[in-house]
PDB file of C-alpha atoms and ligand atoms in Angstrom:
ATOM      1  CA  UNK A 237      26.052 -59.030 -17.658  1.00 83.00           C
ATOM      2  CA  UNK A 238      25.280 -58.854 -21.220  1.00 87.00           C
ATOM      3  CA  UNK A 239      27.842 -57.463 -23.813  1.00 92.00           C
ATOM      4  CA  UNK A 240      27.214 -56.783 -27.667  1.00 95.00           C
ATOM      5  CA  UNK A 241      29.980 -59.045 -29.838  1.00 96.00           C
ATOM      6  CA  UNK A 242      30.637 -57.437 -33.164  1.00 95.00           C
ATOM      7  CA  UNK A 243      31.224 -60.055 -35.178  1.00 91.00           C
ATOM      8  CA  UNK A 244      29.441 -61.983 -38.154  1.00 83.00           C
ATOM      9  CA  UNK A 245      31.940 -65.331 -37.995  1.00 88.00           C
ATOM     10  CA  UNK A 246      29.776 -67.637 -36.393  1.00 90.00           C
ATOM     11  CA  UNK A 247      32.971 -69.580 -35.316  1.00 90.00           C
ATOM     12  CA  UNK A 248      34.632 -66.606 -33.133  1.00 90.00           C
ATOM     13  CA  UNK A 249      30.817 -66.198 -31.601  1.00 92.00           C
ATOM     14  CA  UNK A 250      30.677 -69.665 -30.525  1.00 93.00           C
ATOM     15  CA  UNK A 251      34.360 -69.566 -29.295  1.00 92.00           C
ATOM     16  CA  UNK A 252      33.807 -66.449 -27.282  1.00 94.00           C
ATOM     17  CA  UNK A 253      30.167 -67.191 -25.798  1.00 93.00           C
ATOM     18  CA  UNK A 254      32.189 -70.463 -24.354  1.00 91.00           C
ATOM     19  CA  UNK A 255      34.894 -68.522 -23.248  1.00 92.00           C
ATOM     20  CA  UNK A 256      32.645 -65.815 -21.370  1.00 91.00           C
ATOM     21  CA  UNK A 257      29.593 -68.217 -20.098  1.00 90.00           C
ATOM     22  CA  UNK A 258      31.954 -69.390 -17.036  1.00 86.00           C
ATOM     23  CA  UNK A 259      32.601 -65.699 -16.230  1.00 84.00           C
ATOM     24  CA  UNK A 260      28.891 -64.785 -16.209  1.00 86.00           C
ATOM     25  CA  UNK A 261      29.016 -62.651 -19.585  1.00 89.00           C
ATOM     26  CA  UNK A 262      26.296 -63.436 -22.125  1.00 92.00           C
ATOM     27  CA  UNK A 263      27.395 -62.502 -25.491  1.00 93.00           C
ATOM     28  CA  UNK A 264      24.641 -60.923 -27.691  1.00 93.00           C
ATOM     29  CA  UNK A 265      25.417 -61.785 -31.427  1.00 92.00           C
ATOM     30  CA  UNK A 266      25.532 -58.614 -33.720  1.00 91.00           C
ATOM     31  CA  UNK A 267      22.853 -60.098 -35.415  1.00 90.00           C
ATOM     32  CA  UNK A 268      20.709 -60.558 -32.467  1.00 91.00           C
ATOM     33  CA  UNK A 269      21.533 -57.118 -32.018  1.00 91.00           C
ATOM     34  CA  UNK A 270      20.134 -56.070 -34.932  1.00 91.00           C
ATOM     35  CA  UNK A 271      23.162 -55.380 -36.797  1.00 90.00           C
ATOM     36  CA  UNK A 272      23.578 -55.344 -40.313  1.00 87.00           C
ATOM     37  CA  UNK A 273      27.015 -53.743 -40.671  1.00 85.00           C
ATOM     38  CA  UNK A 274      30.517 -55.061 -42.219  1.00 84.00           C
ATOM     39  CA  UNK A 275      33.240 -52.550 -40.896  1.00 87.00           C
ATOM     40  CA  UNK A 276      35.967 -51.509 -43.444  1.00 90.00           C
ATOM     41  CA  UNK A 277      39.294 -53.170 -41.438  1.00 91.00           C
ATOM     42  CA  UNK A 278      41.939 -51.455 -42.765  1.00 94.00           C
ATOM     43  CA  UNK A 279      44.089 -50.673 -39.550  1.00 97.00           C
ATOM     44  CA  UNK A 280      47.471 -51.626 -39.593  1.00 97.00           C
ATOM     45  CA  UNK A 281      47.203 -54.113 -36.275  1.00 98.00           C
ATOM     46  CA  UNK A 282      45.239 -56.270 -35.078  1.00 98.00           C
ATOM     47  CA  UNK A 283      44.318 -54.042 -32.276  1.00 98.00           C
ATOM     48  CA  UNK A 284      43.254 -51.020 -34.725  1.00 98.00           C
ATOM     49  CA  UNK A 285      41.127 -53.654 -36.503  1.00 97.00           C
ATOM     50  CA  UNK A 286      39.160 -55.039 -33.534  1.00 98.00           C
ATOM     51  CA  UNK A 287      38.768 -50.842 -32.433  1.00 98.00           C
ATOM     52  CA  UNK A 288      37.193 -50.035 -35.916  1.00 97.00           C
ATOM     53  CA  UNK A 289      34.686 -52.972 -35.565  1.00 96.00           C
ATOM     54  CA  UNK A 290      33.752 -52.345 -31.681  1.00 97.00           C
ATOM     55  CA  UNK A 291      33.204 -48.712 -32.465  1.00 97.00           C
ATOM     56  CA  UNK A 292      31.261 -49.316 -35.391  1.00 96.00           C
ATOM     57  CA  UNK A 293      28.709 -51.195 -33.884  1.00 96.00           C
ATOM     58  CA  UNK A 294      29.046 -49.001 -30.613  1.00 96.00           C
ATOM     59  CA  UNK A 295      27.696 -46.062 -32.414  1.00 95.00           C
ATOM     60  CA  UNK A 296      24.880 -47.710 -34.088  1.00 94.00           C
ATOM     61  CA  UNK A 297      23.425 -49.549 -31.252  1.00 93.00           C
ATOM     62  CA  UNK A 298      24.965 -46.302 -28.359  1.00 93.00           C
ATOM     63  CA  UNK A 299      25.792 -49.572 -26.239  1.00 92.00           C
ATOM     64  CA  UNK A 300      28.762 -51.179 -25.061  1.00 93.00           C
ATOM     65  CA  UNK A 301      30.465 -53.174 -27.857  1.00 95.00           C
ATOM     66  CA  UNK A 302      33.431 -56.087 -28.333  1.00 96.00           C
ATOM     67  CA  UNK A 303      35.172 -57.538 -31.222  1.00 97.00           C
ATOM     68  CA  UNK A 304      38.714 -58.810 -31.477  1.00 96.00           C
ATOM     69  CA  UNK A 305      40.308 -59.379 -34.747  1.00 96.00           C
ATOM     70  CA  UNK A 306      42.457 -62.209 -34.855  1.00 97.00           C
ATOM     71  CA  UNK A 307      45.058 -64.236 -37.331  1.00 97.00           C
ATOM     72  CA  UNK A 308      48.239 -66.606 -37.576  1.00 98.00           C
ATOM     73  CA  UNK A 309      51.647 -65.120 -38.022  1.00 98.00           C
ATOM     74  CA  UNK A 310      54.113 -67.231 -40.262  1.00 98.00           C
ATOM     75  CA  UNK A 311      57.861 -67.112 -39.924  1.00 97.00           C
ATOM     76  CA  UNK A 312      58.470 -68.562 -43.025  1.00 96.00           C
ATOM     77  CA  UNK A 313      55.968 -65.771 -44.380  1.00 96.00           C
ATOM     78  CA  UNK A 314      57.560 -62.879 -42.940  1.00 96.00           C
ATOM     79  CA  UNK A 315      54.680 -62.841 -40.156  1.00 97.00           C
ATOM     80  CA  UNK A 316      52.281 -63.092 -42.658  1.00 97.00           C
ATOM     81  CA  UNK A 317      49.031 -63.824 -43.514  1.00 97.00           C
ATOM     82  CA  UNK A 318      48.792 -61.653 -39.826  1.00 97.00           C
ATOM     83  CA  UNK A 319      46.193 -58.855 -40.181  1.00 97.00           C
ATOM     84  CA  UNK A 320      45.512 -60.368 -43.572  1.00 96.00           C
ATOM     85  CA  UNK A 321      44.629 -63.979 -42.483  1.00 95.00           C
ATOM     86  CA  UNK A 322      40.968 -63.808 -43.372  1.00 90.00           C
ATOM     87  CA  UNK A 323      41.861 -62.165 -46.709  1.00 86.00           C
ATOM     88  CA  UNK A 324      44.794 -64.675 -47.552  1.00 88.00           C
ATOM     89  CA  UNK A 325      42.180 -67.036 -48.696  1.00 80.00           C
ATOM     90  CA  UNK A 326      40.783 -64.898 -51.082  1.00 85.00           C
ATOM     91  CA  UNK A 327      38.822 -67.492 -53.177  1.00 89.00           C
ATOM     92  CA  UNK A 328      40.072 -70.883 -51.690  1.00 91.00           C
ATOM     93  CA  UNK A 329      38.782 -72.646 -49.332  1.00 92.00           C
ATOM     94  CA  UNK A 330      40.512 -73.110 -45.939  1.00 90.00           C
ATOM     95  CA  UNK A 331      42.007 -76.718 -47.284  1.00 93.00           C
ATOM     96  CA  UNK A 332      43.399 -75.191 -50.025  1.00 94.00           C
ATOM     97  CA  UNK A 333      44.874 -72.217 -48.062  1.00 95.00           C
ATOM     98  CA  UNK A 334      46.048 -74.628 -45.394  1.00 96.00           C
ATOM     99  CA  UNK A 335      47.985 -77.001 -48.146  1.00 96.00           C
ATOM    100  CA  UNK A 336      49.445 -73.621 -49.728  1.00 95.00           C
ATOM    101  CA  UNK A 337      50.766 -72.618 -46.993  1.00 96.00           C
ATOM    102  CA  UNK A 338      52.195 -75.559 -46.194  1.00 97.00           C
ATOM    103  CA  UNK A 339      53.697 -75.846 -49.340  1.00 96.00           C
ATOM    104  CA  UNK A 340      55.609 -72.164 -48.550  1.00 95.00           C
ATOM    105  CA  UNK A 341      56.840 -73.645 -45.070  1.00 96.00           C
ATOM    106  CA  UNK A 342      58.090 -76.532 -46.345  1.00 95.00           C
ATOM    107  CA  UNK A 343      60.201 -74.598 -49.274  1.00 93.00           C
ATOM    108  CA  UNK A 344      61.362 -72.727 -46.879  1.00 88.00           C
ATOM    109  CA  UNK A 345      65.282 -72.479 -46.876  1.00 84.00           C
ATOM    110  CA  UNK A 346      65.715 -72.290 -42.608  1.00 84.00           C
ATOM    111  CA  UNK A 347      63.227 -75.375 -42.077  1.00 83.00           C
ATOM    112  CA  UNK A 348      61.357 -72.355 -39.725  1.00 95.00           C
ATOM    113  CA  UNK A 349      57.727 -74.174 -39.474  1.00 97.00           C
ATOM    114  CA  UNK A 350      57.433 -71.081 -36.519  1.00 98.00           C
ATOM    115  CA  UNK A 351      53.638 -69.976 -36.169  1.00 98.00           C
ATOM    116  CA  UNK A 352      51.922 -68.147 -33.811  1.00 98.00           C
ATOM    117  CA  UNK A 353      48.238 -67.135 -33.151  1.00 98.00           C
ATOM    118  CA  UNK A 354      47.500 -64.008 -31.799  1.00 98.00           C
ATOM    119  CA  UNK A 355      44.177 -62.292 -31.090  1.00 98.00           C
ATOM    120  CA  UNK A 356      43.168 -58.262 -30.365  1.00 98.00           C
ATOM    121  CA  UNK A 357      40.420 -57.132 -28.353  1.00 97.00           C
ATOM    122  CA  UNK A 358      38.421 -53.940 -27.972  1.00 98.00           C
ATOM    123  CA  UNK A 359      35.480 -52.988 -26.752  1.00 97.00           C
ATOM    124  CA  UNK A 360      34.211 -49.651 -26.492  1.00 97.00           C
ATOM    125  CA  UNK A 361      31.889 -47.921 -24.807  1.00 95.00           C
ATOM    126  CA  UNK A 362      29.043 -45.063 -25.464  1.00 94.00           C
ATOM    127  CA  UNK A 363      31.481 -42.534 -23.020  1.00 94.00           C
ATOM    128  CA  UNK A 364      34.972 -43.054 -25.464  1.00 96.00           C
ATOM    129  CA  UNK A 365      36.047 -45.519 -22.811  1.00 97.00           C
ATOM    130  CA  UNK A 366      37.985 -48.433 -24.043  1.00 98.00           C
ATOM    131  CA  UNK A 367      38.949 -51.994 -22.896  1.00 97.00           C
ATOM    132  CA  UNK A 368      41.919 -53.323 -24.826  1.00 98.00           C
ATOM    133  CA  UNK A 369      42.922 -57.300 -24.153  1.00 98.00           C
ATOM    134  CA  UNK A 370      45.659 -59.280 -26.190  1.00 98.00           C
ATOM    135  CA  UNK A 371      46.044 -63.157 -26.271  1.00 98.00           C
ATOM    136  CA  UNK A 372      48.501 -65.015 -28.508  1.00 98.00           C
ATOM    137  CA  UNK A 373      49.757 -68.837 -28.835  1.00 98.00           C
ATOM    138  CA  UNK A 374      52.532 -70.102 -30.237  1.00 98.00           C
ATOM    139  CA  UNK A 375      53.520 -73.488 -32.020  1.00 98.00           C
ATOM    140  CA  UNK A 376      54.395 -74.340 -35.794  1.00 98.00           C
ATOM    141  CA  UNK A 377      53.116 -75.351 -39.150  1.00 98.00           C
ATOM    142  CA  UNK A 378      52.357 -79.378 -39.062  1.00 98.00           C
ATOM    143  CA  UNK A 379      53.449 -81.413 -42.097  1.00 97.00           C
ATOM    144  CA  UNK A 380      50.224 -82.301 -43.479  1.00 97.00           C
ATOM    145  CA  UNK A 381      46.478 -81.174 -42.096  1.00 98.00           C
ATOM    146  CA  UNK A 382      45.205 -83.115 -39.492  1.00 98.00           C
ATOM    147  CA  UNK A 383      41.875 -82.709 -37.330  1.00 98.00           C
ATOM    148  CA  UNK A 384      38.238 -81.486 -38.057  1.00 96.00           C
ATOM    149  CA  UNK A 385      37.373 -79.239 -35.309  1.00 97.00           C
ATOM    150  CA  UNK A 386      37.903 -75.551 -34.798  1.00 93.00           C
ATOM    151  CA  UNK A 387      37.784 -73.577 -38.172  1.00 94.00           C
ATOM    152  CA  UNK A 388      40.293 -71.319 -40.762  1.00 95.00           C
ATOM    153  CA  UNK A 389      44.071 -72.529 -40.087  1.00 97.00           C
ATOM    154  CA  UNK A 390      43.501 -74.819 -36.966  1.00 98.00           C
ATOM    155  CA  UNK A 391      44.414 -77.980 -39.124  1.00 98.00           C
ATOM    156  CA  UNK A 392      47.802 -77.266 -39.726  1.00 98.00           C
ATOM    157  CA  UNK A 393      48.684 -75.111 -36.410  1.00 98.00           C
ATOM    158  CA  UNK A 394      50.381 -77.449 -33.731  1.00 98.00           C
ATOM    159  CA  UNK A 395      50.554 -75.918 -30.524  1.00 98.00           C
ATOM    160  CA  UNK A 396      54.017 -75.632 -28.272  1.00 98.00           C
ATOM    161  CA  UNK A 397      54.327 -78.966 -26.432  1.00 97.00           C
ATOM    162  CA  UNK A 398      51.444 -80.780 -28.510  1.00 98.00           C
ATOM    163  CA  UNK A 399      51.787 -83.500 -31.146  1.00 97.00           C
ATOM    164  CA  UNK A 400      48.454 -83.001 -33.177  1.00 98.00           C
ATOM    165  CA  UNK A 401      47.015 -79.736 -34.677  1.00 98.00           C
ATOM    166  CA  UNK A 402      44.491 -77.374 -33.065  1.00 98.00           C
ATOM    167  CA  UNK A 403      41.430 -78.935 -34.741  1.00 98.00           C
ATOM    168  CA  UNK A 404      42.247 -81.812 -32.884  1.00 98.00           C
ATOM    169  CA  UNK A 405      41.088 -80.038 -29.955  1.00 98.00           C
ATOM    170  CA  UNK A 406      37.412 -79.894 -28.160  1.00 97.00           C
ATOM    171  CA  UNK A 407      36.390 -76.103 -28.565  1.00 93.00           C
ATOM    172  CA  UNK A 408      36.606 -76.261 -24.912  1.00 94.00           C
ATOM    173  CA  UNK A 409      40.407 -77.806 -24.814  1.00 97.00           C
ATOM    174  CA  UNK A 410      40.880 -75.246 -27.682  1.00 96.00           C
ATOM    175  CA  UNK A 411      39.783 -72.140 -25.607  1.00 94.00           C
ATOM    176  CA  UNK A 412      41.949 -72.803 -22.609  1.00 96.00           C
ATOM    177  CA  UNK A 413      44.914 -72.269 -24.910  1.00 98.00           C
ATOM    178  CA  UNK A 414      44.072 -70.122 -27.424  1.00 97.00           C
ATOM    179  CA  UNK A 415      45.001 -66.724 -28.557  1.00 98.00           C
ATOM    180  CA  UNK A 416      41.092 -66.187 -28.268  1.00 96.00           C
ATOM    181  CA  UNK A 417      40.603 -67.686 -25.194  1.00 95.00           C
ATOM    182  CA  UNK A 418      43.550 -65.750 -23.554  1.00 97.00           C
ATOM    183  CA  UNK A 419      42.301 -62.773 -24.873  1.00 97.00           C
ATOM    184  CA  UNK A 420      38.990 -62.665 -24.197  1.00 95.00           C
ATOM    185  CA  UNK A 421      39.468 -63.757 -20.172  1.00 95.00           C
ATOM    186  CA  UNK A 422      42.041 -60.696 -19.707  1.00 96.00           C
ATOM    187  CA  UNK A 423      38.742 -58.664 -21.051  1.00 96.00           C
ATOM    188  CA  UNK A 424      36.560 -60.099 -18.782  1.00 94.00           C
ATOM    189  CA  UNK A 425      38.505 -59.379 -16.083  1.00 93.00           C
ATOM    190  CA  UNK A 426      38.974 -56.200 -16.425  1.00 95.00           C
ATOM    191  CA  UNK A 427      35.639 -55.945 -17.869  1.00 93.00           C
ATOM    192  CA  UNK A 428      34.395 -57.043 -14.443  1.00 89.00           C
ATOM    193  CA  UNK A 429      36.684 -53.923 -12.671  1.00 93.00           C
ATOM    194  CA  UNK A 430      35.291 -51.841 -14.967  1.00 93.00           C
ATOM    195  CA  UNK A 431      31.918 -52.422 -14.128  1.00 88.00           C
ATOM    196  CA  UNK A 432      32.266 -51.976 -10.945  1.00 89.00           C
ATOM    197  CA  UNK A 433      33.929 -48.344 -11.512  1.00 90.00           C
ATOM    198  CA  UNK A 434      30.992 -47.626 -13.685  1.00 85.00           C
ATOM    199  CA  UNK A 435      28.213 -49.626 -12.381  1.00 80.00           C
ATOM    200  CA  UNK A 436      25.859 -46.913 -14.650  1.00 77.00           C
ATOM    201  CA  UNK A 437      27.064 -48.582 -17.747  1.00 74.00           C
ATOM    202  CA  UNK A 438      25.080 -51.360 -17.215  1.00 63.00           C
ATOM    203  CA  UNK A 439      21.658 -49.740 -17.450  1.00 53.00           C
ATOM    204  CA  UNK A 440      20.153 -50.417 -20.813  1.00 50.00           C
TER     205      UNK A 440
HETATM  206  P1  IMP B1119      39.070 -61.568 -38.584  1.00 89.36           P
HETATM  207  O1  IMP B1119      37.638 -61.999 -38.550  1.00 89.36           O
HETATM  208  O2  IMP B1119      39.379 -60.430 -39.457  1.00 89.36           O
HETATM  209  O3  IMP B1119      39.630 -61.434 -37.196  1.00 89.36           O
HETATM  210  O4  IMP B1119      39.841 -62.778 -39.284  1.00 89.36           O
HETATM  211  C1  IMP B1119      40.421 -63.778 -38.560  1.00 89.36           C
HETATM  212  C2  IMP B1119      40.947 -64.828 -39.528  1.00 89.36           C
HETATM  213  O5  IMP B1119      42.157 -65.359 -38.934  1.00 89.36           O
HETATM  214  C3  IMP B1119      39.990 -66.004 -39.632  1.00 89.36           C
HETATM  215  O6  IMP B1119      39.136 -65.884 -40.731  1.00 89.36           O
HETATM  216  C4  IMP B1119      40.958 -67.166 -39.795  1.00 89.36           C
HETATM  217  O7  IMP B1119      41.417 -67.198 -41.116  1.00 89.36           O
HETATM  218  C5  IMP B1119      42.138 -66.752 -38.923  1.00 89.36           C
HETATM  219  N1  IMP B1119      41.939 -67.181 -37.531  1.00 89.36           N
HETATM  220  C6  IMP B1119      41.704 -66.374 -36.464  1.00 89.36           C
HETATM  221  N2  IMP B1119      41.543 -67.089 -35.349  1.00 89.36           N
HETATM  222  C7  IMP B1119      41.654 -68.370 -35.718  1.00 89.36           C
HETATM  223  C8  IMP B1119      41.546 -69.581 -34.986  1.00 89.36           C
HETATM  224  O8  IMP B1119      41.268 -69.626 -33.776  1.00 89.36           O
HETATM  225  N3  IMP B1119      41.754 -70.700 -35.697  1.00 89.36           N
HETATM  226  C9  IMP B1119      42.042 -70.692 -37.016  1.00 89.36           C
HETATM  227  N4  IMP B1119      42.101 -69.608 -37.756  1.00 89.36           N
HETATM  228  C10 IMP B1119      41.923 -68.429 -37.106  1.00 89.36           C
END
């Protein structure tokens, strides 16, 4: 089964073709796909997000697409960067965002270093059919950054029950925990049921 990811991070797209390779699901880049497009994401959830970016590229290609949109929540931030994590940086680089933001947590007045991941997904098909998968993980802001792996705010984001930071992690230790990888095997799943409902949707 092949399935259209609409996504130009080449991170998330080596994330997710991990995450769906065991389950059988080869993820066509939006690139490969032919896809030139940078969706406006100005929902007000993660969910609406990943929606306008699936049916973006749905309608341009008239095949099944997926995208998730994805970001940390700070309690020392309100729940921010959220929705806005990829915009947070603006023109620093992730080091620089990750030492800001460590900064904020560590002025913070409750000592809250509370953090979670969370990730949306949507994919949407030709026929206004939808498939709509959540993941999140939580943990909390480390003291200082620590790890090279992963990408964005993975050096600073310890997971529950862990001592060292996400980009400590393999991609493939990563995935088993994270707000992606939850995310995107609840999709496959019902991905999978889907298919069998519809088996037409997987002529070309
Ligand atoms: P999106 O492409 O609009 O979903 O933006 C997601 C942004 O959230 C990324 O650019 C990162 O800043 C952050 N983010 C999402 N997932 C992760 C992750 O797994 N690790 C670290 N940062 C992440």
């Amino acid at each position: 089964m092949q399935i259209i990811l609409a996504s130009n991070n080449k991170d998330k797209l080596r994330e997710v073709t991990e995450i769906l390779a065991p389950l059988g699901i080869e993820v066509i880049s939006q690139r490969q796909a032919g896809l030139r497009i940078e969706a406006e994401e100005n929902g007000r959830t993660f969910q609406e997000n990943a929606r306008i970016k699936a049916r973006a590229a749905m309608e341009l290609t008239g095949k099944p697409c997926v995208a998730d949109d994805s970001g940390i929540e700070i309690n020392a931030m309100g729940g921010g960067p959220g929705i806005f994590s990829s915009r947070y940086c603006g023109d620093l680089s992730y080091a620089e965002t990750c030492q800001k933001i460590i900064t904020i947590v560590n002025c913070c007045d409750d000592h809250d270093r509370g953090a979670r991941f969370r990730c949306a997904v949507v994919c949407c098909f030709p026929n206004g059919d939808e498939i709509v998968a959540q993941g999140a993980v939580e943990g909390e802001i480390g003291m200082r950054i620590e790890g090279k792996n992963g990408f964005g705010y993975d050096p600073i984001f310890i997971p529950c029950g862990m001592k060292h930071s996400m980009a400590c992690l393999t991609d493939q230790e990563k995935n088993e925990i994270s707000h992606r990888g939850r995310a995107f095997r609840e999709f496959a799943e019902k991905l999978r049921a889907y298919m069998e409902e519809h088996p037409e949707e997987q002529k070309e």
